[in-house]
Short mmCIF file of C-alpha atoms in Angstrom, two decimals:
data_model
loop_
_atom_site.label_atom_id
_atom_site.label_comp_id
_atom_site.label_asym_id
_atom_site.label_seq_id
_atom_site.Cartn_x
_atom_site.Cartn_y
_atom_site.Cartn_z
CA MET W 1 16.46 31.55 -25.74
CA GLU W 2 14.07 30.11 -28.51
CA GLU W 3 15.82 26.55 -28.26
CA ASN W 4 13.67 25.30 -32.26
CA ILE W 5 16.01 28.37 -33.82
CA TYR W 6 18.76 25.63 -32.85
CA PHE W 7 17.16 22.65 -33.61
CA SER W 8 14.54 21.03 -34.87
CA SER W 9 10.84 21.23 -33.39
CA LYS W 10 10.79 17.63 -34.60
CA ASN W 11 10.01 14.92 -31.44
CA GLU W 12 14.04 14.48 -31.83
CA LEU W 13 17.15 13.99 -28.60
CA THR W 14 20.03 16.11 -28.39
CA ILE W 15 22.64 13.67 -26.48
CA ASN W 16 25.64 16.13 -24.35
CA ARG W 17 28.26 13.31 -23.72
CA GLY W 18 30.31 16.78 -22.97
CA ILE W 19 32.22 16.06 -19.90
CA SER W 20 34.03 19.60 -18.50
CA GLY W 21 37.78 19.95 -18.99
CA ASP W 22 37.51 16.91 -21.11
CA ILE W 23 40.79 16.44 -23.41
CA ALA W 24 40.75 14.97 -26.64
CA ALA W 25 43.49 13.03 -25.65
CA HIS W 26 40.31 10.87 -23.35
CA MET W 27 37.54 11.68 -25.46
CA LYS W 28 39.32 9.25 -27.85
CA TYR W 29 39.04 6.13 -25.38
CA ARG W 30 35.50 6.79 -24.60
CA LEU W 31 33.80 7.79 -27.83
CA LYS W 32 32.66 4.28 -28.89
CA ALA W 33 31.27 4.31 -25.73
CA ASP W 34 29.66 7.32 -25.01
CA VAL W 35 28.62 8.44 -28.40
CA LEU W 36 29.12 5.55 -31.21
CA GLN W 37 27.27 3.21 -29.40
CA LEU W 38 24.23 5.17 -29.51
CA SER W 39 23.79 4.54 -33.62
CA LEU W 40 23.30 8.66 -33.78
CA GLU W 41 21.87 9.83 -36.85
CA ASN W 42 24.20 12.72 -36.63
CA LEU W 43 27.01 13.79 -34.39
CA ILE W 44 28.52 17.39 -33.53
CA LEU W 45 32.35 16.86 -31.74
CA LEU W 46 33.70 19.88 -30.68
CA ALA W 47 37.13 18.97 -29.40
CA GLY W 48 40.06 20.32 -28.62
CA THR W 49 39.13 24.46 -26.63
CA ASN W 50 40.50 22.17 -22.85
CA ASP W 51 43.37 21.28 -24.74
CA ILE W 52 44.63 24.72 -25.93
CA ALA W 53 43.44 25.93 -22.32
CA ALA W 54 45.78 23.58 -20.36
CA LYS W 55 48.25 22.95 -22.49
CA ILE W 56 49.26 26.91 -22.88
CA LEU W 57 49.83 26.96 -19.81
CA GLU W 58 52.01 24.23 -19.75
CA ASN W 59 53.65 26.86 -22.66
CA ARG W 60 52.71 24.68 -24.80
CA GLU W 61 53.65 25.88 -28.57
CA GLU W 62 49.90 26.85 -30.06
CA GLU W 63 50.76 24.57 -33.33
CA ASP W 64 51.98 21.94 -31.12
CA ILE W 65 48.41 21.64 -29.79
CA VAL W 66 46.24 21.72 -32.93
CA ARG W 67 49.15 18.24 -34.45
CA GLU W 68 48.13 16.98 -31.09
CA VAL W 69 44.70 17.40 -31.57
CA TYR W 70 44.26 17.04 -34.57
CA SER W 71 45.95 13.42 -34.72
CA ASP W 72 43.45 13.06 -32.03
CA ILE W 73 40.44 13.62 -34.30
CA ILE W 74 41.68 11.16 -37.00
CA TYR W 75 42.39 8.52 -34.86
CA MET W 76 39.06 8.60 -33.83
CA ILE W 77 37.47 9.08 -37.61
CA ASN W 78 40.15 5.59 -38.31
CA GLU W 79 39.17 3.69 -35.09
CA GLU W 80 35.71 3.19 -36.30
CA GLY W 81 35.95 3.04 -39.96
CA TYR W 82 34.56 7.03 -40.95
#
């Protein structure tokens, strides 16, 4: 795969702080320590995919899952004053 298609060719650093299997409710408690303290110029946040997989197995409604993930993301944004 040609990395420069997706990432800058400059001497920029890409940091992945994702944890396999993590859910949005847990992400919101580690966001500051794992991500925000790095004072990043850009941030890509992928949240909710594990929530959907786990909660579908609990026979939860999709709308409820999306609402919970959305609430967790808004919490993360508001906690840090963004």
